[in-house]
Amino acid sequence: MEQELLYPLTNKCRFDQKLDGLWDFEFDRESQGLADNWTAKLPDPIKMPVPASFNDFFTDKDSREYTGDFWYAKRVFVPGSLRGKLIGLRFGAATHRATVYVNGQEIRSHEGGFLPFLADITSAVKFDEENLVVLEMNNELHRDALPAGDTAVLKNGKKMVKPFFDFYNYSGLNRSVHLVATPENHVVDYTAVSTLGDDLATVHYTVTTSQSVGSVSVTLRDKDDQIVATSNGRTGDLVVQHPQLWNVRDAHLYTLTIQVTANDNLIDEYSDEIGIRTITIAGHQIEVNGQPVYLKGFGRHEDSIYAGRAFDLNVEKRDFELMKWMGANSFRTSHYPYDEEVYRFADREGFLIIDEVPAVGFKMAAASFLGGLDQSFFDGDWTEELYKKHLDQVTDMIHRDKNHPSVLAWSLFNEPDTSSKSAVPYFEKMFAATKALDPDQRPRTFTLNEDDTFDTSYCKQFPDFYLLNRYPGWYHKWGYEISDGEAGLREELDKWAASDIDKPVVFSEYGADTQPGLHKLPSVMWSEEYQIELLQMFNRVFDSYDFIRGEQPWNLADFQTVEGNMRVNGNKKGLFTRDRQPKEAAFYLRHRWLDIDNNF
Ligand code: GCB
């Protein structure tokens, strides 16, 4: 569990410098790097861009598919003006595990490839000099780790990952690295939760500082930089008259500034943008500020050509423009927490996010791409170790993202195997342990796979609302049989309707792989026409049930997966191609979504 997850910034008390650019990089095929003193010097490095996944730069398959240990290094100048402050390196994402060394000294390790961590390097750093930053990393997959998979050794001795999930295991420093400096006595964290009154809102805040000395004051400013509320103390209330609420696709943000002072001296300052809004689940409605919201949006991936899973501001900007053009208002961070910039975009644009932890692949048969291993995942002897890592990552995700108005809900699993009773104790523990983590008490959920239906899932009691991933028309009842697919879907939904469950259901995945440019009349699977017909089928079904409160087809864009006989260079269920151009279905769906009011 990480303590320091605030987004870095530069101001009169703090310093933040991105260390993006070319780093030294080397594969450690024999895992001998540590013994051979690579912490002091990589023997034969190449240059590698950061942030980036290393895989797709290579033109040979052994390098692209490389599995095992690999190293990064960079010389980093630390200015003397930072003396007296805490010096840190903040890694946005190191996929999947990393150990940090500075000037030969081991600083810390971290596991989990999609969340940030801070390495406090104060004791190792040399001021006004270059410092050697070295990372030993590893990208293997294991059943007791997130995301889940296996690492096989081929007969030729080379390792290969076998993901239990359907996205390429892009590896490396996928997000920015920051050199940061903060005062010793600094703001470690804050929370801000709103309640609404009659033309008035109260922002209940808490501030955690690294030391107990000093006093804390908090100021809230509107977009015109006018102070609208102030308060003193480490916990308090900011009362805002005539608040401009953050709303879906109508975002209004305030700037919250925290100051720590002692004897009239400013010791630390931290500012962030927050939104005033509430989220509730009321019967089968999802409500923002007490108003029902219908989710229109996508499952997504952080995925693009060349740099793989790297966060790319340009791709992100394009994705938001596409989602806005579509009339979307939401997305799920399938299947891992995204770069923090994504949440900042969503805060500004008024998008709702279902924030998902990388608990994906918790289902042996789901790995149909691998031939499927037919046993219940939660019967495995790896679940105890897995649980610890899973809880750790849920904790960090909530800790990192809790102040974003855009975050609607926490998705604690994607398609776990819940059709066997052995899942129940794991779920019981996870839902109990995460209940109090979010000061805003957002709903918690998980996606139910095709096999985990109203009849078969043993874990229906846990989510606050339901996410259903369903693939009739594609993985079963496909082609001309799609009418039976529709009938089956309706049979299941009739059972939800007839039950005493009164919670919203959101369709979080459905779709058809579609080769752009492939036209066929009448349609066949993989054609642009078939993708539209499949979406039309689902939309007919959604419009028949009032407890269906959202639709997020799979996927915004085509994306890279492991190679296999079900994939033609990746998953092609995108409404957009991997280079973010529309398929025919995008025009169809846009038409539908522009007609559906956000507050319908
Ligand atoms: C799913 C998974 C997603 C896959 C998708 C598919 O159920 O959640 O990761 O990419 O199906 O297209 O098979």
XYZ file of C-alpha atoms and ligand atoms in Angstrom:
613
model
C 0.000 0.000 0.000
C 1.372 3.372 -1.072
C 1.217 6.408 1.196
C 2.225 9.126 -1.258
C 0.082 9.095 -4.358
C -0.701 12.767 -4.902
C -0.141 13.860 -8.472
C 3.187 15.736 -8.693
C 3.327 19.465 -9.310
C 5.716 22.409 -9.201
C 4.927 25.441 -7.069
C 6.817 27.597 -4.596
C 7.200 24.658 -2.187
C 7.354 21.667 -4.541
C 9.348 20.598 -7.570
C 8.398 18.237 -10.376
C 10.409 17.347 -13.455
C 9.487 14.667 -15.976
C 12.337 12.324 -16.819
C 10.780 11.216 -20.080
C 12.984 10.680 -23.094
C 15.559 8.070 -24.011
C 16.722 5.737 -21.248
C 19.304 2.958 -21.423
C 17.697 -0.472 -21.710
C 18.883 -4.070 -21.672
C 17.361 -7.555 -21.488
C 18.743 -9.730 -18.688
C 18.103 -13.136 -20.258
C 19.960 -15.131 -17.593
C 18.740 -13.017 -14.631
C 22.388 -12.361 -13.855
C 22.213 -8.570 -13.816
C 22.235 -8.169 -10.077
C 25.137 -10.594 -9.592
C 27.023 -8.914 -12.439
C 26.642 -5.472 -10.887
C 24.272 -3.967 -13.439
C 23.159 -1.578 -10.703
C 26.428 0.276 -11.363
C 26.436 -0.011 -15.156
C 24.418 -1.799 -17.826
C 27.004 -3.699 -19.901
C 25.581 -3.266 -23.388
C 22.475 -1.098 -23.376
C 20.354 0.188 -26.228
C 18.270 3.355 -26.099
C 14.587 3.021 -25.245
C 11.905 5.738 -25.165
C 10.066 6.374 -21.882
C 7.118 6.267 -21.540
C 6.678 3.286 -23.846
C 6.211 -0.445 -23.942
C 9.409 -1.885 -25.340
C 7.729 -4.602 -27.411
C 6.651 -3.100 -30.705
C 9.844 -1.183 -31.401
C 11.669 -4.428 -32.087
C 11.759 -6.083 -35.483
C 12.722 -9.542 -34.174
C 10.236 -11.775 -32.425
C 12.457 -12.857 -29.528
C 12.731 -9.260 -28.391
C 9.094 -8.369 -28.953
C 7.920 -11.397 -26.991
C 10.675 -11.105 -24.383
C 9.611 -12.387 -20.995
C 11.758 -12.165 -17.879
C 14.046 -9.535 -16.339
C 15.046 -6.331 -18.096
C 16.725 -3.153 -16.972
C 16.435 0.589 -17.488
C 19.007 3.235 -16.509
C 19.309 6.990 -16.720
C 21.640 9.661 -15.354
C 19.608 12.298 -13.565
C 20.963 15.662 -12.476
C 19.560 16.810 -9.134
C 19.930 20.585 -8.625
C 21.454 21.803 -5.349
C 18.511 24.175 -4.930
C 16.535 21.111 -3.807
C 18.756 20.515 -0.740
C 16.761 20.146 2.460
C 13.748 18.686 0.660
C 12.638 15.082 0.308
C 13.728 13.862 -3.094
C 11.740 11.194 -4.854
C 11.319 9.340 -8.096
C 7.718 8.781 -9.049
C 6.963 6.027 -11.523
C 3.534 6.271 -13.163
C 3.582 2.590 -14.106
C 6.338 -0.009 -14.221
C 4.889 -3.161 -15.777
C 4.728 -5.465 -13.870
C 7.401 -5.307 -11.156
C 10.429 -3.133 -10.472
C 13.292 -2.590 -8.055
C 14.821 0.889 -7.983
C 18.532 1.590 -7.392
C 20.102 5.032 -7.115
C 23.878 5.397 -7.213
C 24.099 1.666 -6.544
C 21.887 1.796 -3.454
C 18.728 -0.316 -3.451
C 15.784 1.961 -2.706
C 12.630 -0.115 -2.985
C 10.601 -2.621 -4.986
C 7.071 -2.449 -6.320
C 4.686 -4.943 -7.840
C 1.723 -3.987 -10.016
C 2.120 -2.610 -13.504
C -0.680 -0.060 -13.667
C -0.395 2.116 -10.573
C 2.168 4.714 -9.482
C 4.730 4.479 -6.720
C 7.189 6.852 -5.146
C 10.780 5.903 -4.333
C 12.201 8.167 -1.625
C 15.800 8.636 -2.770
C 16.778 11.388 -0.327
C 19.429 9.274 1.394
C 21.046 8.168 -1.875
C 21.032 11.364 -3.870
C 24.036 13.584 -4.708
C 23.147 17.244 -5.238
C 24.491 19.262 -8.138
C 25.653 16.035 -9.720
C 24.362 13.367 -12.012
C 22.809 10.407 -10.203
C 22.561 6.966 -11.711
C 18.971 5.717 -11.595
C 18.673 2.014 -12.431
C 15.578 -0.170 -12.533
C 15.477 -3.925 -12.584
C 12.130 -4.969 -13.988
C 10.206 -8.139 -14.746
C 7.135 -8.780 -16.908
C 6.286 -12.401 -16.142
C 2.704 -13.437 -15.489
C 1.684 -15.693 -12.642
C -1.542 -17.014 -11.203
C -0.874 -15.306 -7.880
C -0.378 -11.894 -9.512
C -2.443 -9.261 -11.305
C -3.234 -9.580 -14.179
C -3.286 -13.377 -13.937
C -1.542 -15.746 -16.305
C 1.294 -18.225 -16.575
C 4.873 -17.978 -17.721
C 5.918 -20.991 -19.758
C 9.388 -22.103 -20.722
C 9.631 -23.301 -24.305
C 11.781 -26.287 -25.262
C 14.385 -23.864 -26.590
C 14.669 -22.390 -23.095
C 12.956 -19.088 -23.910
C 10.209 -17.839 -21.665
C 6.790 -16.923 -22.949
C 3.779 -15.394 -21.218
C 0.419 -17.119 -21.350
C -2.041 -14.415 -20.317
C -5.451 -15.509 -19.007
C -6.741 -12.291 -20.560
C -7.206 -10.802 -23.982
C -4.733 -7.939 -24.230
C -1.085 -7.987 -25.147
C 1.304 -8.079 -22.205
C 2.917 -4.772 -23.148
C 5.791 -4.159 -20.766
C 8.180 -1.486 -19.640
C 7.953 2.017 -18.212
C 4.540 2.695 -19.671
C 3.957 6.012 -17.961
C 6.059 9.069 -17.138
C 8.797 9.057 -14.525
C 9.055 12.197 -12.385
C 11.840 13.604 -10.255
C 9.994 15.254 -7.376
C 10.928 17.260 -4.311
C 8.633 18.071 -1.422
C 9.207 19.779 1.916
C 9.876 17.365 4.779
C 6.660 18.491 6.398
C 4.265 18.172 3.506
C 0.756 17.321 2.439
C 0.689 13.550 2.019
C -2.935 13.174 1.005
C -6.317 14.829 1.077
C -9.941 13.827 0.604
C -12.875 15.996 -0.446
C -16.444 14.709 -0.360
C -19.476 16.838 -1.171
C -22.986 16.950 0.197
C -25.651 19.089 -1.403
C -28.182 21.402 0.247
C -30.600 23.963 -1.036
C -28.505 26.080 -3.432
C -25.571 25.271 -1.192
C -22.933 22.562 -1.042
C -20.539 21.469 1.657
C -17.168 20.011 0.810
C -16.035 17.899 3.752
C -12.284 17.607 3.570
C -9.435 15.926 5.422
C -5.743 16.662 4.982
C -2.931 14.333 6.035
C 0.492 15.860 6.589
C 3.772 14.062 7.142
C 4.312 15.850 10.468
C 1.865 17.044 13.073
C 3.438 20.490 13.498
C 2.121 23.441 11.540
C -1.381 24.515 10.791
C -3.445 23.752 7.735
C -5.697 26.087 5.814
C -7.825 25.225 2.810
C -9.194 27.553 0.158
C -11.640 26.851 -2.621
C -11.630 29.013 -5.761
C -14.012 29.055 -8.694
C -13.029 29.106 -12.363
C -12.617 32.894 -12.222
C -10.111 32.433 -9.425
C -12.500 33.961 -6.874
C -12.366 32.512 -3.371
C -15.705 30.845 -2.603
C -14.899 29.167 0.721
C -12.080 28.827 3.229
C -11.488 26.735 6.308
C -8.752 25.914 8.806
C -7.599 22.625 10.267
C -6.774 19.134 9.066
C -10.451 18.308 8.774
C -13.187 20.773 8.045
C -16.048 21.900 5.878
C -16.032 24.312 2.976
C -19.473 25.771 2.514
C -20.196 26.936 -1.026
C -23.207 29.148 -1.738
C -24.822 28.804 -5.195
C -22.493 25.971 -6.187
C -21.852 25.157 -9.817
C -22.233 21.407 -9.716
C -20.092 18.976 -11.671
C -22.449 17.216 -14.011
C -22.314 14.596 -16.711
C -20.963 16.278 -19.873
C -21.307 19.610 -18.094
C -18.290 19.753 -15.844
C -17.550 22.588 -13.440
C -14.396 22.430 -11.409
C -13.113 24.301 -8.403
C -9.489 24.659 -7.331
C -8.762 23.429 -3.835
C -5.557 24.795 -2.313
C -4.088 23.394 0.871
C -1.438 25.375 2.742
C 0.672 24.219 5.663
C 2.169 27.068 7.713
C 4.227 27.366 10.881
C 5.099 30.686 12.554
C 3.646 32.530 9.592
C 5.942 30.711 7.182
C 4.509 28.765 4.284
C 5.859 25.218 4.542
C 3.921 23.402 1.840
C 1.186 24.060 -0.651
C -0.802 21.660 -2.796
C -3.557 22.491 -5.299
C -5.929 20.285 -7.203
C -9.143 20.574 -9.193
C -12.218 19.056 -7.619
C -15.871 18.832 -8.597
C -18.908 19.199 -6.392
C -21.304 16.349 -7.044
C -22.903 13.317 -5.439
C -23.294 9.778 -6.689
C -26.003 7.400 -5.504
C -27.576 4.152 -6.482
C -31.309 4.446 -5.876
C -33.253 1.322 -6.759
C -32.370 0.601 -10.357
C -31.153 4.131 -11.039
C -27.607 5.456 -11.117
C -27.817 9.048 -9.958
C -25.485 12.011 -10.209
C -26.640 14.936 -8.072
C -29.891 13.077 -7.507
C -30.625 12.895 -11.258
C -30.768 9.562 -13.092
C -27.994 8.984 -15.581
C -27.911 6.559 -18.500
C -24.371 5.452 -19.306
C -23.302 5.569 -22.946
C -19.700 4.766 -23.580
C -17.069 2.140 -24.009
C -14.787 -0.404 -22.606
C -11.361 0.848 -23.595
C -7.662 -0.014 -23.551
C -4.542 2.069 -23.257
C -3.220 0.779 -26.563
C -1.760 2.304 -29.686
C 0.752 1.563 -32.414
C 4.500 1.804 -31.742
C 4.422 2.473 -27.995
C 1.890 -0.210 -27.000
C 0.419 0.498 -23.583
C 2.309 3.779 -23.084
C 0.250 6.714 -21.991
C 0.149 9.104 -24.922
C -1.514 12.476 -24.471
C -2.155 12.668 -28.221
C -3.985 9.341 -28.364
C -5.927 10.273 -25.255
C -6.985 13.595 -26.739
C -8.144 11.835 -29.899
C -10.061 9.221 -27.883
C -11.898 11.916 -25.956
C -12.778 13.739 -29.186
C -14.107 10.469 -30.618
C -16.112 9.686 -27.504
C -17.600 13.190 -27.509
C -18.433 12.916 -31.215
C -20.209 9.638 -30.471
C -22.364 11.237 -27.798
C -20.755 9.081 -25.110
C -20.683 10.114 -21.460
C -18.701 7.358 -19.764
C -16.146 4.565 -20.050
C -14.632 1.740 -18.078
C -10.884 1.632 -17.526
C -10.864 -1.983 -18.676
C -8.866 -3.802 -17.411
C -6.561 -1.724 -15.195
C -6.364 1.784 -13.723
C -5.296 4.221 -16.454
C -2.802 7.064 -16.370
C -3.907 9.900 -14.085
C -4.128 12.282 -17.040
C -7.092 10.235 -18.271
C -9.053 11.023 -15.104
C -8.118 14.687 -15.385
C -9.483 14.721 -18.956
C -12.679 13.071 -17.746
C -13.015 15.534 -14.852
C -12.852 18.416 -17.316
C -15.113 16.845 -19.945
C -17.767 15.533 -17.567
C -17.270 11.839 -18.321
C -18.081 9.129 -15.787
C -15.491 6.425 -15.184
C -15.920 2.897 -13.940
C -12.435 2.480 -12.496
C -11.164 -1.093 -12.775
C -8.343 -2.845 -10.944
C -6.189 -5.286 -12.999
C -7.975 -8.275 -11.455
C -8.474 -9.895 -14.830
C -7.901 -13.489 -15.848
C -9.367 -14.914 -12.620
C -10.999 -17.633 -14.669
C -9.208 -20.591 -16.128
C -11.722 -21.335 -18.864
C -11.765 -17.667 -19.880
C -8.412 -18.270 -21.398
C -10.100 -19.895 -24.350
C -7.348 -18.259 -26.340
C -5.089 -20.697 -24.523
C -7.171 -23.755 -24.996
C -8.958 -23.195 -21.697
C -8.060 -24.845 -18.429
C -11.161 -26.278 -16.952
C -11.095 -25.796 -13.221
C -12.461 -23.185 -10.874
C -9.925 -20.413 -10.498
C -10.714 -19.862 -6.843
C -9.947 -23.507 -5.986
C -6.301 -22.839 -6.761
C -3.625 -22.771 -4.080
C -2.500 -19.347 -5.332
C -5.504 -17.376 -4.073
C -4.076 -16.421 -0.678
C -1.079 -14.675 -2.201
C -3.226 -13.265 -4.994
C -5.702 -11.820 -2.531
C -2.993 -9.783 -0.797
C -1.821 -8.268 -4.078
C -5.378 -7.715 -5.234
C -6.388 -5.882 -2.067
C -3.182 -3.865 -2.206
C -3.994 -2.704 -5.723
C -7.645 -1.945 -4.999
C -6.435 0.102 -2.023
C -3.959 2.048 -4.138
C -6.439 2.601 -6.943
C -9.045 4.032 -4.574
C -6.405 6.036 -2.749
C -5.101 7.492 -6.030
C -8.436 8.201 -7.731
C -10.855 9.011 -4.904
C -10.907 12.775 -5.448
C -11.839 12.694 -9.120
C -15.439 13.763 -9.679
C -15.424 11.629 -12.842
C -14.990 8.370 -10.940
C -18.429 6.807 -10.639
C -17.638 3.339 -9.342
C -14.940 0.797 -8.561
C -14.785 -2.390 -10.566
C -13.021 -4.936 -8.395
C -12.753 -7.758 -10.970
C -13.234 -8.369 -14.667
C -15.001 -11.648 -15.376
C -13.923 -13.694 -12.384
C -15.159 -17.253 -12.186
C -18.188 -16.893 -9.923
C -20.060 -19.938 -11.109
C -18.454 -22.097 -8.464
C -19.042 -21.717 -4.732
C -15.335 -21.471 -4.045
C -15.418 -17.842 -5.247
C -17.668 -16.762 -2.384
C -15.157 -16.538 0.517
C -12.747 -14.541 -1.666
C -15.527 -12.138 -2.647
C -16.814 -11.858 0.900
C -13.359 -10.886 2.126
C -12.670 -8.468 -0.738
C -15.987 -6.657 -0.481
C -15.704 -6.379 3.312
C -12.098 -5.161 3.170
C -12.816 -2.476 0.582
C -16.057 -1.132 2.014
C -14.547 1.735 3.982
C -11.695 2.618 1.626
C -13.542 5.278 -0.314
C -14.578 8.353 1.711
C -17.142 9.033 -1.041
C -18.596 5.512 -0.653
C -18.903 4.994 -4.395
C -20.604 1.814 -5.575
C -18.456 -1.288 -6.016
C -19.039 -3.749 -8.776
C -17.438 -6.333 -11.087
C -18.179 -7.613 -14.566
C -20.052 -10.879 -14.874
C -18.853 -13.059 -17.686
C -21.108 -14.940 -20.050
C -20.881 -18.069 -17.859
C -21.889 -16.126 -14.753
C -25.557 -15.604 -15.334
C -28.533 -14.870 -13.198
C -28.795 -18.649 -12.651
C -25.154 -19.612 -12.293
C -23.321 -16.844 -10.425
C -22.786 -17.389 -6.709
C -21.666 -13.790 -6.224
C -24.710 -11.785 -7.232
C -25.152 -10.482 -3.703
C -21.950 -8.428 -3.735
C -22.124 -5.638 -6.340
C -24.014 -2.389 -5.768
C -24.910 -2.497 -9.438
C -24.238 -5.046 -12.147
C -21.900 -5.017 -15.088
C -22.752 -7.693 -17.649
C -20.364 -8.832 -20.366
C -22.385 -10.790 -22.892
C -21.442 -12.124 -26.325
C -24.434 -13.792 -28.000
C -24.066 -13.207 -31.705
C -20.319 -13.605 -31.448
C -18.949 -16.315 -29.152
C -22.171 -18.313 -29.323
C -25.370 -18.134 -31.356
C -23.507 -16.321 -34.072
C -24.324 -15.487 -37.667
C -27.772 -16.590 -38.758
C -28.395 -17.961 -35.247
C -28.257 -14.457 -33.729
C -32.038 -14.493 -33.221
C -31.548 -17.353 -30.765
C -28.840 -15.249 -29.141
C -31.340 -12.457 -28.646
C -33.921 -14.886 -27.267
C -31.381 -16.265 -24.770
C -30.417 -12.794 -23.642
C -34.039 -11.907 -23.085
C -34.601 -15.122 -21.123
C -31.814 -14.179 -18.741
C -32.970 -10.579 -18.430
C -36.527 -11.710 -17.757
C -35.125 -13.560 -14.730
C -33.359 -10.435 -13.468
C -36.627 -8.554 -14.002
C -38.723 -11.126 -12.137
C -36.315 -11.327 -9.190
C -36.432 -9.111 -6.115
C -33.086 -7.576 -7.086
C -33.631 -3.868 -7.623
C -30.265 -2.622 -8.788
C -29.090 -1.061 -12.045
C -27.632 -3.278 -14.756
C -25.094 -1.857 -17.187
C -23.977 -3.808 -20.248
C -20.242 -3.384 -19.995
C -19.230 -5.591 -22.949
C -20.802 -6.918 -26.135
C -19.625 -6.712 -29.692
C -18.426 -8.347 -32.883
C -14.937 -8.506 -34.345
C -15.078 -6.497 -37.535
C -12.566 -6.161 -40.318
C -12.731 -2.530 -41.450
C -13.652 -2.277 -45.102
C -15.147 -5.757 -45.306
C -18.652 -5.338 -46.713
C -21.139 -8.088 -47.436
C -24.838 -8.075 -48.322
C -26.428 -9.883 -46.625
C -24.039 -9.617 -43.732
C -21.558 -12.237 -42.564
C -19.572 -12.247 -39.376
C -16.534 -9.948 -39.513
C -18.280 -7.617 -41.977
C -19.119 -4.015 -41.123
C -22.792 -4.842 -41.681
C -22.745 -7.643 -39.106
C -21.263 -5.392 -36.422
C -24.163 -2.980 -36.907
C -26.736 -5.778 -36.824
C -25.290 -7.133 -33.607
C -25.390 -3.706 -31.970
C -28.960 -3.241 -33.179
C -29.914 -6.542 -31.603
C -28.450 -5.547 -28.233
C -29.995 -2.098 -28.403
C -33.467 -3.593 -29.001
C -32.952 -5.664 -25.878
C -31.686 -2.720 -23.782
C -34.708 -0.672 -24.741
C -37.028 -3.387 -23.422
C -35.883 -3.330 -19.778
C -36.013 -0.272 -17.566
C -33.366 -1.563 -15.123
C -30.725 -1.499 -17.870
C -29.032 1.766 -17.138
C -26.133 1.840 -19.496
C -24.428 0.452 -22.548
C -20.700 0.240 -23.087
C -19.901 -1.866 -26.150
C -16.551 -3.542 -26.519
C -14.357 -1.672 -27.503
C -13.747 1.960 -28.365
C -10.907 0.930 -30.687
C -9.249 -2.213 -32.020
C -6.340 -3.274 -29.833
C -3.429 -5.689 -29.710
C -3.769 -9.122 -28.121
C -1.721 -12.255 -27.895
C -1.588 -13.990 -31.302
C -3.984 -16.870 -31.812
C -6.497 -18.475 -34.095
C -9.306 -16.262 -32.783
C -7.456 -13.030 -33.447
C -6.381 -11.428 -36.711
C -3.568 -9.189 -35.464
C -5.526 -8.255 -32.369
C -9.069 -7.799 -31.182
C -11.174 -6.103 -33.844
C -14.298 -5.313 -31.859
C -13.487 -1.603 -31.947
C -16.039 0.876 -33.168
C -12.878 2.584 -34.365
C -9.780 1.097 -35.899
C -6.561 0.996 -33.944
C -5.546 4.234 -35.664
C -8.806 5.757 -34.466
C -10.863 5.992 -37.665
C -14.556 5.038 -37.609
C -16.057 1.778 -38.774
C -19.599 1.981 -40.180
C -21.026 0.953 -36.832
C -19.691 4.124 -35.220
C -22.053 6.219 -37.374
C -24.978 3.998 -36.458
C -24.258 4.125 -32.736
C -23.558 7.836 -32.771
C -27.004 8.377 -34.206
C -28.557 6.351 -31.404
C -26.563 7.973 -28.620
C -27.112 11.535 -29.744
C -30.817 10.787 -29.350
C -30.486 9.475 -25.799
C -30.399 12.178 -23.188
C -27.693 11.738 -20.522
C -30.335 12.084 -17.834
C -32.787 9.706 -19.452
C -14.191 -10.342 -22.675
C -13.065 -9.693 -21.964
C -12.263 -8.763 -22.874
C -12.086 -9.420 -24.239
C -13.443 -9.634 -24.847
C -13.370 -10.322 -26.213
O -15.115 -10.828 -22.097
O -13.456 -9.017 -20.810
O -11.040 -8.496 -22.263
O -11.280 -8.651 -25.076
O -14.189 -10.465 -24.014
O -13.440 -9.641 -27.218
O -13.210 -11.531 -26.246
